[in-house]
XYZ file of C-alpha atoms in Angstrom:
706
model
C -64.392 23.334 -36.473
C -64.992 21.823 -39.771
C -67.122 24.721 -41.100
C -66.487 24.066 -45.041
C -69.218 21.599 -46.647
C -67.935 18.577 -47.442
C -68.758 16.378 -50.644
C -70.074 13.611 -48.664
C -72.159 15.912 -46.356
C -73.784 17.404 -49.503
C -74.174 13.986 -51.173
C -76.132 12.766 -48.172
C -77.857 16.001 -47.200
C -79.363 16.559 -50.837
C -79.074 13.285 -52.389
C -77.717 14.653 -55.842
C -75.720 12.805 -58.314
C -71.940 13.237 -58.531
C -71.707 15.905 -61.256
C -74.112 18.029 -59.200
C -72.026 17.537 -55.977
C -68.947 18.690 -57.765
C -70.433 21.663 -59.009
C -71.656 22.730 -55.609
C -68.493 21.937 -53.705
C -66.698 23.865 -56.690
C -68.830 26.945 -56.227
C -68.663 26.984 -52.460
C -64.623 26.786 -53.172
C -64.558 30.246 -55.093
C -63.993 32.329 -52.324
C -60.719 30.130 -51.326
C -59.078 31.170 -54.859
C -59.184 34.880 -54.124
C -57.561 34.718 -50.819
C -54.992 37.325 -52.018
C -57.553 39.948 -52.179
C -58.753 39.420 -48.600
C -54.746 39.341 -47.772
C -54.338 42.949 -49.583
C -57.550 44.225 -47.829
C -56.242 43.235 -44.671
C -52.901 44.439 -44.922
C -53.635 47.729 -46.661
C -57.217 48.789 -45.609
C -57.845 48.974 -41.892
C -61.530 48.813 -40.963
C -62.543 50.935 -37.679
C -58.599 51.324 -37.457
C -57.486 47.783 -37.283
C -56.345 45.327 -39.696
C -56.830 42.284 -38.208
C -59.223 42.128 -35.223
C -62.121 44.183 -37.222
C -61.957 41.603 -40.366
C -62.060 38.792 -37.860
C -64.965 40.130 -36.019
C -66.953 40.650 -39.212
C -66.106 37.199 -40.733
C -67.561 35.506 -37.589
C -70.609 37.497 -37.839
C -71.062 36.558 -41.499
C -70.281 33.182 -40.850
C -72.910 32.631 -38.157
C -75.641 34.203 -40.529
C -74.706 31.627 -43.361
C -74.949 28.714 -41.171
C -78.154 29.961 -39.565
C -79.358 30.348 -43.135
C -78.628 26.801 -44.003
C -80.235 25.610 -40.772
C -83.469 27.473 -41.371
C -84.971 28.781 -44.486
C -82.676 27.418 -47.221
C -84.743 24.879 -49.514
C -83.179 24.810 -53.033
C -79.646 24.157 -54.507
C -79.324 28.032 -55.341
C -80.099 28.953 -51.899
C -77.815 26.512 -50.501
C -74.898 27.522 -52.849
C -75.507 31.352 -51.880
C -75.214 30.469 -48.023
C -72.275 28.345 -48.487
C -70.720 31.080 -50.557
C -71.128 33.341 -47.602
C -69.955 30.755 -45.136
C -66.702 29.872 -47.222
C -66.180 33.550 -47.809
C -66.079 34.564 -43.801
C -64.007 31.369 -43.302
C -61.537 31.936 -46.175
C -60.907 35.671 -45.150
C -60.822 34.634 -41.403
C -58.147 31.819 -42.512
C -56.207 34.537 -44.224
C -56.184 37.127 -41.371
C -54.945 34.226 -38.669
C -52.348 33.260 -41.177
C -51.008 36.594 -41.666
C -50.879 36.669 -37.710
C -48.981 33.530 -37.711
C -46.461 34.668 -40.134
C -45.950 37.837 -38.317
C -44.995 35.524 -35.039
C -42.815 33.276 -37.339
C -40.949 35.735 -39.066
C -36.997 36.012 -38.442
C -37.378 32.743 -36.548
C -35.208 29.350 -37.628
C -37.240 26.794 -39.472
C -37.603 24.632 -36.270
C -39.633 27.575 -34.622
C -41.493 28.450 -37.466
C -42.553 24.640 -37.754
C -43.501 24.748 -34.088
C -45.923 27.769 -34.685
C -47.476 26.126 -37.626
C -47.915 22.720 -35.908
C -49.427 24.559 -32.780
C -52.132 26.102 -35.189
C -52.778 22.927 -37.244
C -52.784 21.111 -33.974
C -55.921 23.253 -33.022
C -57.244 22.651 -36.353
C -56.929 19.068 -35.819
C -58.519 19.155 -32.319
C -61.364 20.944 -33.741
C -61.744 18.482 -36.556
C -61.896 15.519 -34.090
C -64.504 17.192 -32.035
C -66.774 17.898 -35.189
C -65.819 14.475 -36.688
C -66.911 12.476 -33.662
C -70.149 14.001 -33.246
C -71.356 15.283 -36.795
C -71.796 11.723 -38.129
C -74.084 10.351 -35.361
C -75.735 14.115 -35.059
C -76.531 13.813 -38.908
C -78.058 10.349 -38.583
C -79.941 11.296 -35.288
C -81.232 14.480 -36.077
C -80.649 15.777 -39.673
C -78.233 18.076 -41.303
C -80.253 21.175 -40.123
C -79.784 20.532 -36.673
C -75.778 20.385 -37.475
C -75.777 23.454 -39.408
C -77.570 25.333 -36.654
C -74.893 23.900 -34.155
C -72.074 25.080 -36.404
C -73.798 28.495 -36.571
C -72.533 29.320 -32.912
C -68.573 28.747 -33.619
C -68.126 31.791 -35.615
C -69.237 33.816 -33.064
C -66.174 32.480 -30.932
C -63.905 33.793 -33.669
C -65.408 37.206 -33.440
C -64.718 37.106 -29.604
C -61.078 35.894 -29.838
C -60.571 38.813 -32.350
C -61.288 41.191 -29.462
C -57.942 39.958 -27.858
C -55.678 40.884 -30.562
C -53.406 43.835 -29.745
C -52.571 45.854 -32.793
C -52.144 49.637 -33.328
C -53.871 51.397 -36.113
C -51.523 52.142 -39.170
C -51.996 55.013 -41.251
C -54.156 54.199 -44.171
C -52.715 55.968 -47.492
C -49.191 55.279 -46.603
C -49.856 51.948 -46.043
C -51.663 51.427 -49.452
C -48.851 52.963 -51.353
C -46.378 50.840 -49.297
C -48.143 47.598 -49.619
C -48.728 47.927 -53.577
C -44.939 48.550 -53.866
C -43.847 45.927 -51.707
C -46.543 43.087 -53.249
C -45.220 43.860 -56.855
C -41.531 43.517 -55.659
C -42.360 40.319 -54.268
C -43.893 38.718 -56.430
C -41.577 39.654 -59.181
C -38.693 37.877 -57.637
C -37.520 34.538 -58.512
C -37.045 33.833 -54.621
C -40.931 33.680 -54.290
C -42.146 33.179 -57.903
C -40.651 29.846 -58.334
C -41.489 28.378 -54.996
C -44.988 29.477 -55.698
C -45.011 27.690 -58.954
C -44.068 24.535 -57.119
C -46.904 24.966 -54.493
C -49.704 25.066 -57.444
C -47.731 22.027 -59.490
C -47.832 20.004 -56.050
C -51.442 19.990 -55.539
C -52.347 20.078 -59.414
C -51.946 16.380 -59.775
C -55.238 14.694 -60.583
C -57.695 13.495 -57.545
C -59.972 10.517 -57.842
C -61.418 11.591 -54.080
C -64.856 12.243 -55.409
C -64.924 8.897 -57.084
C -63.773 7.006 -54.030
C -66.509 8.914 -51.941
C -69.305 7.731 -53.953
C -67.515 4.515 -54.222
C -67.810 4.307 -50.232
C -71.712 5.139 -50.423
C -72.853 3.515 -53.274
C -70.961 0.441 -53.667
C -69.836 -0.325 -49.899
C -73.044 1.294 -48.929
C -71.123 3.258 -45.933
C -73.546 5.427 -43.738
C -73.122 8.676 -42.522
C -72.339 7.393 -39.057
C -69.332 5.309 -40.313
C -68.090 8.124 -42.431
C -68.146 10.348 -39.271
C -65.811 7.625 -37.869
C -63.349 7.569 -40.885
C -63.240 11.505 -40.373
C -63.073 11.132 -36.525
C -59.996 8.546 -37.281
C -58.483 11.108 -39.972
C -58.676 13.714 -37.452
C -56.727 11.938 -34.779
C -54.314 10.812 -37.572
C -53.730 14.589 -38.567
C -52.905 15.330 -34.817
C -50.475 12.428 -34.889
C -48.732 13.663 -38.238
C -48.466 17.184 -36.827
C -46.805 15.645 -33.667
C -44.346 13.459 -35.499
C -43.492 16.510 -37.573
C -42.986 18.972 -34.778
C -41.040 16.445 -32.668
C -38.737 14.766 -35.166
C -38.785 16.180 -38.738
C -39.269 20.147 -38.557
C -35.281 20.530 -38.626
C -35.282 18.054 -41.674
C -34.684 20.190 -44.929
C -37.716 20.984 -47.032
C -36.954 19.370 -50.099
C -35.515 16.470 -48.562
C -38.794 16.064 -46.599
C -40.752 16.380 -49.563
C -38.951 14.006 -51.616
C -39.353 11.211 -49.246
C -43.279 12.164 -48.613
C -43.788 11.933 -52.438
C -42.052 8.693 -52.704
C -44.010 7.198 -50.128
C -47.232 8.861 -51.163
C -46.868 6.710 -54.433
C -46.414 3.372 -52.274
C -49.027 4.146 -49.768
C -51.634 5.448 -51.785
C -51.721 2.254 -53.791
C -53.277 0.707 -51.117
C -56.720 1.852 -52.454
C -56.024 -0.690 -55.221
C -56.584 -3.370 -52.613
C -59.860 -2.124 -51.318
C -61.001 -1.757 -54.979
C -60.050 -5.113 -56.016
C -61.422 -6.736 -52.681
C -58.053 -8.377 -51.875
C -58.658 -7.121 -48.247
C -61.390 -9.487 -47.674
C -59.510 -12.524 -48.881
C -56.951 -11.450 -46.147
C -59.675 -11.460 -43.628
C -59.953 -7.666 -43.515
C -63.353 -6.161 -43.752
C -64.039 -3.123 -45.788
C -64.679 -0.755 -42.779
C -61.454 -1.901 -40.952
C -59.408 -1.403 -43.906
C -60.598 2.047 -44.779
C -60.049 3.229 -41.223
C -56.579 2.023 -41.214
C -55.968 3.374 -44.867
C -57.458 6.731 -43.786
C -55.266 6.794 -40.859
C -51.915 5.971 -42.948
C -52.803 8.282 -45.614
C -53.690 11.098 -43.557
C -50.387 11.078 -41.225
C -48.358 11.025 -44.651
C -50.435 13.910 -45.952
C -49.812 15.886 -42.968
C -46.319 15.382 -42.986
C -45.597 16.578 -46.665
C -48.295 19.485 -45.762
C -46.359 20.941 -42.949
C -43.230 21.620 -44.770
C -45.170 23.409 -47.492
C -46.789 25.937 -44.752
C -43.554 26.437 -43.245
C -42.138 27.305 -46.709
C -44.838 29.663 -47.562
C -44.613 31.350 -44.323
C -40.887 31.981 -44.457
C -41.102 33.104 -48.111
C -43.346 36.305 -47.028
C -41.551 39.454 -46.553
C -42.622 41.814 -43.734
C -45.717 44.210 -44.346
C -47.661 41.968 -46.864
C -47.903 38.882 -44.704
C -51.639 38.408 -45.046
C -51.379 39.107 -49.168
C -48.447 37.318 -49.999
C -49.304 34.153 -47.428
C -52.943 34.301 -48.886
C -51.872 34.345 -52.537
C -49.414 31.221 -51.834
C -52.429 29.433 -50.180
C -54.601 30.478 -53.051
C -52.148 29.144 -55.568
C -52.242 25.875 -53.337
C -56.192 25.755 -53.300
C -56.186 26.719 -57.025
C -53.802 23.598 -57.402
C -56.115 21.463 -55.528
C -58.953 22.639 -58.073
C -57.104 22.056 -60.811
C -56.233 18.464 -59.722
C -60.071 17.949 -59.082
C -60.776 19.125 -62.699
C -58.182 16.798 -64.134
C -59.486 14.130 -61.979
C -62.894 14.513 -63.037
C -61.561 14.581 -66.782
C -59.857 10.994 -66.055
C -62.987 9.905 -64.439
C -64.970 10.688 -67.400
C -62.418 9.262 -69.789
C -62.316 5.953 -67.809
C -66.201 5.897 -67.787
C -66.516 5.854 -63.855
C -69.962 7.152 -62.824
C -71.813 7.308 -59.478
C -72.834 3.709 -60.399
C -70.376 2.156 -62.532
C -66.902 1.555 -61.011
C -65.948 -0.905 -63.541
C -62.770 1.361 -64.271
C -62.125 2.590 -60.892
C -58.948 0.722 -60.038
C -57.124 2.135 -63.301
C -58.209 5.398 -62.485
C -56.757 5.372 -58.789
C -53.587 3.791 -60.231
C -53.233 6.555 -62.534
C -53.998 9.314 -60.163
C -51.724 7.752 -57.436
C -48.667 7.523 -60.184
C -49.279 11.161 -61.053
C -48.492 12.239 -57.569
C -44.814 11.585 -58.233
C -44.663 14.123 -60.998
C -44.034 17.354 -58.466
C -40.516 15.611 -57.514
C -39.239 16.853 -60.882
C -39.810 20.252 -59.735
C -38.290 20.369 -56.611
C -35.479 22.210 -58.256
C -37.775 25.305 -58.384
C -37.455 25.702 -54.607
C -34.256 27.841 -53.231
C -31.310 26.341 -51.993
C -31.976 28.081 -48.756
C -35.033 25.599 -48.294
C -32.631 23.081 -47.517
C -31.056 25.258 -44.798
C -31.920 24.573 -41.247
C -32.714 28.125 -40.727
C -31.272 28.245 -37.129
C -29.880 31.925 -37.544
C -27.586 31.182 -40.786
C -27.856 32.588 -44.174
C -27.631 29.387 -46.037
C -25.348 31.160 -48.485
C -27.449 30.018 -51.637
C -25.947 26.652 -51.559
C -22.971 25.099 -52.957
C -20.586 26.465 -50.586
C -20.303 29.805 -52.786
C -22.648 31.884 -50.543
C -21.785 33.962 -47.563
C -23.166 33.676 -44.099
C -24.554 36.707 -42.203
C -24.404 36.712 -38.409
C -28.028 36.121 -36.448
C -27.114 39.262 -34.745
C -26.731 41.477 -37.800
C -30.092 40.076 -39.184
C -31.714 41.158 -35.960
C -30.130 44.698 -35.956
C -31.212 45.109 -39.623
C -34.975 44.050 -39.047
C -34.828 46.427 -35.933
C -33.364 49.154 -38.095
C -36.274 48.585 -40.739
C -38.711 49.076 -37.885
C -37.119 52.215 -36.560
C -37.302 53.594 -39.909
C -41.056 53.048 -40.262
C -40.788 49.953 -42.567
C -40.103 51.790 -45.952
C -41.157 50.104 -48.973
C -37.904 49.872 -50.402
C -36.705 47.475 -47.847
C -39.202 44.877 -48.239
C -36.201 42.259 -48.720
C -35.004 43.035 -44.960
C -36.723 40.098 -43.618
C -34.992 37.001 -41.729
C -38.118 34.864 -42.226
C -37.681 35.120 -46.213
C -35.511 33.310 -48.741
C -33.707 36.496 -49.838
C -30.062 35.958 -49.947
C -29.075 38.318 -47.079
C -25.713 39.593 -48.454
C -26.864 39.794 -51.987
C -30.234 39.958 -52.099
C -31.053 42.465 -48.969
C -31.724 45.972 -50.516
C -28.560 48.467 -50.115
C -26.794 45.611 -47.716
C -23.174 44.616 -48.330
C -20.926 42.000 -46.426
C -17.389 41.158 -46.008
C -16.059 37.632 -46.440
C -16.914 36.825 -42.986
C -20.515 37.448 -43.864
C -20.968 40.392 -41.466
C -22.576 43.760 -42.728
C -19.964 45.897 -43.903
C -21.791 48.709 -46.249
C -25.255 49.941 -46.107
C -26.736 52.241 -48.877
C -30.150 53.457 -48.469
C -29.964 56.068 -51.141
C -33.092 57.850 -52.365
C -35.612 55.531 -50.102
C -38.780 57.222 -48.934
C -37.683 57.397 -45.179
C -39.243 59.774 -42.672
C -37.400 58.966 -39.375
C -34.094 59.995 -37.415
C -30.911 58.327 -38.193
C -30.831 54.917 -36.518
C -27.943 55.206 -34.316
C -28.804 52.580 -31.995
C -28.821 50.008 -34.699
C -25.941 51.532 -36.703
C -23.543 51.362 -33.617
C -24.472 47.565 -33.403
C -23.014 46.529 -36.480
C -19.240 46.088 -35.602
C -18.292 45.559 -39.048
C -19.859 48.281 -40.850
C -17.187 50.421 -42.676
C -19.677 52.267 -44.988
C -22.824 54.386 -44.382
C -24.393 55.981 -47.396
C -27.844 57.625 -46.820
C -27.892 60.037 -49.406
C -30.786 62.132 -50.853
C -33.186 61.440 -47.692
C -34.995 64.610 -46.907
C -37.438 62.854 -44.581
C -34.192 62.002 -42.062
C -34.541 64.494 -39.500
C -32.959 65.053 -35.990
C -28.998 65.671 -35.723
C -25.921 63.656 -36.259
C -25.604 61.270 -33.402
C -22.746 61.476 -31.246
C -22.776 57.799 -30.715
C -20.913 57.441 -34.282
C -17.924 58.221 -32.204
C -17.599 54.271 -31.389
C -17.453 53.338 -34.889
C -13.621 53.910 -35.529
C -13.758 51.207 -38.368
C -15.955 53.746 -40.404
C -14.493 54.567 -43.803
C -17.252 56.570 -45.364
C -19.989 58.430 -44.215
C -22.541 60.111 -46.588
C -25.509 61.766 -45.030
C -25.779 64.434 -47.718
C -29.123 65.641 -48.552
C -30.645 64.707 -45.488
C -32.817 67.162 -43.286
C -30.719 66.682 -40.078
C -29.617 69.855 -38.094
C -27.404 71.093 -35.532
C -23.615 71.259 -35.291
C -21.021 69.285 -36.694
C -20.363 66.801 -33.770
C -16.382 67.004 -32.671
C -16.853 63.314 -31.856
C -16.739 62.677 -35.489
C -12.764 63.206 -34.917
C -12.725 59.554 -33.327
C -13.626 58.133 -36.762
C -9.789 57.859 -37.392
C -10.105 55.677 -40.489
C -12.553 58.048 -42.158
C -11.679 58.645 -45.738
C -14.912 60.146 -47.083
C -17.049 62.534 -45.004
C -20.108 63.927 -47.109
C -22.609 65.940 -45.201
C -23.522 68.745 -47.995
C -26.941 69.888 -48.708
C -28.179 69.509 -45.059
C -29.324 71.831 -42.425
C -25.991 72.109 -40.261
C -25.057 75.092 -38.307
C -22.264 76.409 -35.993
C -18.301 76.256 -36.712
C -16.205 73.618 -38.390
C -14.878 71.541 -35.636
C -10.962 71.753 -35.313
C -10.807 68.230 -34.135
C -11.577 66.944 -37.541
C -7.744 67.865 -38.355
C -7.015 64.497 -36.626
C -8.735 62.291 -39.606
C -5.327 61.816 -41.185
C -6.773 59.163 -43.904
C -9.717 61.938 -44.949
C -9.451 62.493 -48.562
C -12.915 63.890 -49.363
C -15.020 66.706 -47.066
C -18.042 67.882 -48.189
C -19.944 70.183 -45.936
C -21.539 72.508 -48.874
C -24.886 74.094 -48.926
C -25.340 74.253 -44.910
C -25.236 77.156 -42.616
C -22.087 76.792 -41.268
C -20.251 79.951 -39.986
C -16.881 80.872 -38.439
C -13.136 80.335 -39.854
C -11.752 77.377 -41.520
C -9.375 75.935 -38.670
C -5.684 76.049 -39.470
C -5.286 72.588 -38.337
C -7.040 71.387 -41.641
C -3.665 72.093 -43.214
C -2.440 68.812 -41.698
C -4.788 66.730 -43.379
C -2.321 65.747 -46.309
C -4.396 63.310 -47.783
C -7.515 65.867 -48.369
C -7.737 66.189 -52.254
C -11.519 67.513 -52.371
C -12.789 70.149 -50.293
C -16.237 71.639 -50.419
C -17.475 74.450 -48.405
C -19.496 76.472 -50.518
C -22.960 77.788 -50.046
C -22.205 78.516 -46.428
C -21.288 81.708 -43.964
C -17.655 81.281 -43.493
C -15.537 84.212 -43.165
C -11.473 84.652 -43.047
C -8.745 83.329 -44.922
C -8.211 79.667 -45.933
C -4.945 78.461 -44.628
C -2.285 79.021 -47.286
C -0.593 75.824 -46.337
C -3.632 73.768 -47.510
C -3.454 75.279 -51.129
C -1.172 72.675 -52.415
C -3.550 69.792 -51.222
C -6.279 70.269 -53.384
C -7.672 68.523 -56.752
C -11.117 69.894 -56.177
C -12.012 72.899 -54.178
C -15.459 74.378 -54.070
C -15.785 77.666 -51.910
C -18.317 79.936 -53.673
C -21.144 81.330 -51.812
C -19.040 82.381 -48.668
C -18.759 86.319 -48.931
C -16.571 86.632 -45.969
C -14.187 84.006 -47.286
C -10.750 84.714 -48.884
C -7.393 83.757 -49.723
C -4.208 84.595 -50.970
C -1.549 84.121 -53.872
C -1.470 80.596 -52.761
C -4.895 80.060 -54.338
C -4.574 82.067 -57.546
C -3.367 79.125 -59.338
C -5.435 78.057 -62.490
C -4.525 74.458 -62.080
C -7.018 73.955 -59.234
C -10.622 73.382 -60.179
C -12.349 75.764 -57.579
C -14.695 78.362 -57.758
C -14.595 81.207 -55.347
C -14.756 84.999 -54.752
C -11.290 86.848 -54.039
C -9.505 83.772 -53.077
C -6.667 85.215 -54.996
C -6.656 88.468 -53.275
C -5.442 89.506 -49.930
C -7.719 89.499 -47.237
C -9.056 92.902 -46.097
C -8.068 92.518 -42.437
C -6.660 89.341 -40.656
C -8.774 86.472 -40.122
C -9.969 85.776 -36.617
C -7.911 82.884 -35.090
C -9.154 79.541 -34.517
C -10.676 79.115 -30.901
C -8.468 77.198 -28.559
C -9.250 73.467 -29.279
C -10.688 72.047 -26.236
C -11.546 68.404 -25.893
C -15.305 67.153 -27.069
C -17.517 65.666 -24.302
C -16.012 62.270 -23.614
C -18.191 59.344 -22.175
C -16.308 57.279 -19.828
C -16.246 54.244 -21.944
C -14.074 55.704 -24.491
C -10.780 53.717 -25.240
C -7.650 55.031 -24.137
C -6.263 55.169 -27.523
C -9.026 57.650 -28.574
C -7.732 59.903 -25.741
C -4.215 59.878 -26.874
C -5.305 60.963 -30.361
C -7.378 63.593 -29.009
C -4.798 64.612 -26.725
C -2.379 64.825 -29.797
C -4.692 66.935 -31.817
C -5.195 69.355 -28.759
C -1.359 69.640 -28.543
C -0.569 70.188 -31.946
C -2.943 72.748 -32.718
C -1.601 76.364 -32.116
C -3.335 78.085 -29.357
C -5.192 81.348 -30.375
C -3.802 84.563 -28.597
C -5.186 87.962 -28.906
C -3.102 90.240 -30.513
C -2.941 93.737 -32.575
C -3.896 93.456 -36.141
C -0.835 94.060 -38.371
C -1.554 96.514 -41.217
C -0.199 95.249 -44.514
C 3.051 97.234 -45.662
C 2.076 100.165 -48.099
C 5.262 99.055 -50.182
C 3.612 95.701 -51.036
C 1.647 95.321 -54.338
C -2.039 94.228 -53.371
C -1.778 90.811 -54.487
C 1.060 90.131 -51.980
C -0.294 88.058 -48.930
C -0.852 90.059 -45.511
C 1.450 89.646 -42.463
C -1.201 87.589 -40.929
C -0.602 84.813 -43.524
C 3.043 84.947 -42.849
C 2.276 84.714 -38.921
C -0.012 81.728 -39.688
C 2.805 80.276 -41.895
C 5.041 80.356 -39.051
C 2.782 79.216 -36.428
C 2.147 76.316 -38.920
C 5.939 75.762 -39.045
C 6.096 75.658 -35.233
C 3.835 72.623 -35.057
C 5.450 69.936 -33.276
C 6.146 66.666 -34.642
C 3.512 64.388 -33.593
C 4.178 61.763 -31.116
C 4.015 58.148 -31.770
C 0.645 56.876 -30.673
C 0.399 54.021 -28.335
C -1.831 51.134 -28.993
């Protein structure tokens, strides 16, 4: 609703000279430079349990009090500056909070959708500007500035009322502070964000002659408040037109290309002010008023067309969780660039000798400032290559054809996974709306040549959540899961993993997951590495794992597993490393397995024994009594029965499981056979001979049908 104090309003209201007006407007703009502070507070420190709603309510109340003060008791420049600071503070902070909400809505959406959201916001802004511009000039002319200030005091209360409609849940404070600090530090240290931020500053830091032109309008051309209000009204309508053009025709145009054209046209069309200063328009029969109106409309449309891509770029750069902080930082850089441009413009104004009454050198001043607007074109290369991507669900690959695209489905799955894991700080790069290169910039994510997620490594992250089974099973190309060292990961190993037959590596070591080893893991027929050590697993070793013919490493150490080692494990001919230590296993290891291992770890299982086959020193193994005969024959493995089988499991898996069941010798009760007294103590017992015979009797596996 035009709540910020403008130079022309102050010039008319206070009758001050150019330098004092510049000082007053500069001071009132200070709250806009420290917007990142408001963003960090809003993102990290909830008030009354809310991060957005409460801040907007307080901002509305503060704004109403400030404008009421300007309407009533303010009578000196110092009092005016104090009230304007409060008003600007309330508006700037409300702006940060609203921007963060918009960024949240735009995250993960393509450039066209993000452009539509920004267009909607700035259309609302333009409508408010139209209303205030239409009435403010005549109201100031007829009733004075205090009446206008009094009317303005009502509008911040609308913000407070609207804030009550925001639906949000209160977050935990301490965890949020820690996460925000880490995420913000990590975000601003990345070139993907830092270089575009530098461009945003440089884009606005070109010198400006706006203040000099305002005084040229009032002191040289003698435009009154009512006409200046009409100019602002025309500019507001033009702003709406510019937003409409961008949203309808230009929001899918690559950002670099859009900015290049805008800068070029800006130099050409910005030069039209030279016509007004020289008076050439009057020789063409165009009055100063008509020319200023037309010029304002054209330049405002162009300015909006160049400003909207910057807003879209800023919104898409912001990772999730630090929306308000980082977007506010980018907008503060934009404002700081504007102040720097005003400072450079003031220096040029002084250098050219332009004052509030002397406009002899205004033409070269405006020409210099206009030419300087093309300087940021040199720095367009600071924008990431992804800025030229349409954003309609593809990665962009970093440009040059050398990148890799990730499917939009995988992006959605990973974003949902991050949400289910509680937004851990280490996954701040997992954000579809940012410009992180997905297959090389997202933490722990690896992709295959087709651009699909093929590996996830979340080792050591601060995660307190169950295993994200729903999202994991929706990554069809995933072959490697490494969730090692996650003590906060709880629950059980999900049975849904049975549908991931393409999985090669499954590493959940060091988590706090409990329960038994699910027999459904036998469906992972391509599995080569299964690391489940240091967890809280219990129950027996599933005999069904003997189906995993590709398995080369099996680690289930440091759990609470019980029972015997299934005889069928001797068929795991590619198994070279086995870790069973620190469990409660008993019985004897199958003799036929002894030739398989390069590494065997079985310490901490007092009831586990072996025989002569395990006495060789060539193995790297630790255990108690593996080289000695067992005191009594081991209990035979239970009869192998199929695991619970969902009706949607393919027939191939059923065939594999049927083979495993048929190929495993059934247990039958029999009387123990005492060891022969003529045998030395180191000789294997008859139970091992029986086991060997049983192993020899295993039928040849049938050919599996596809």
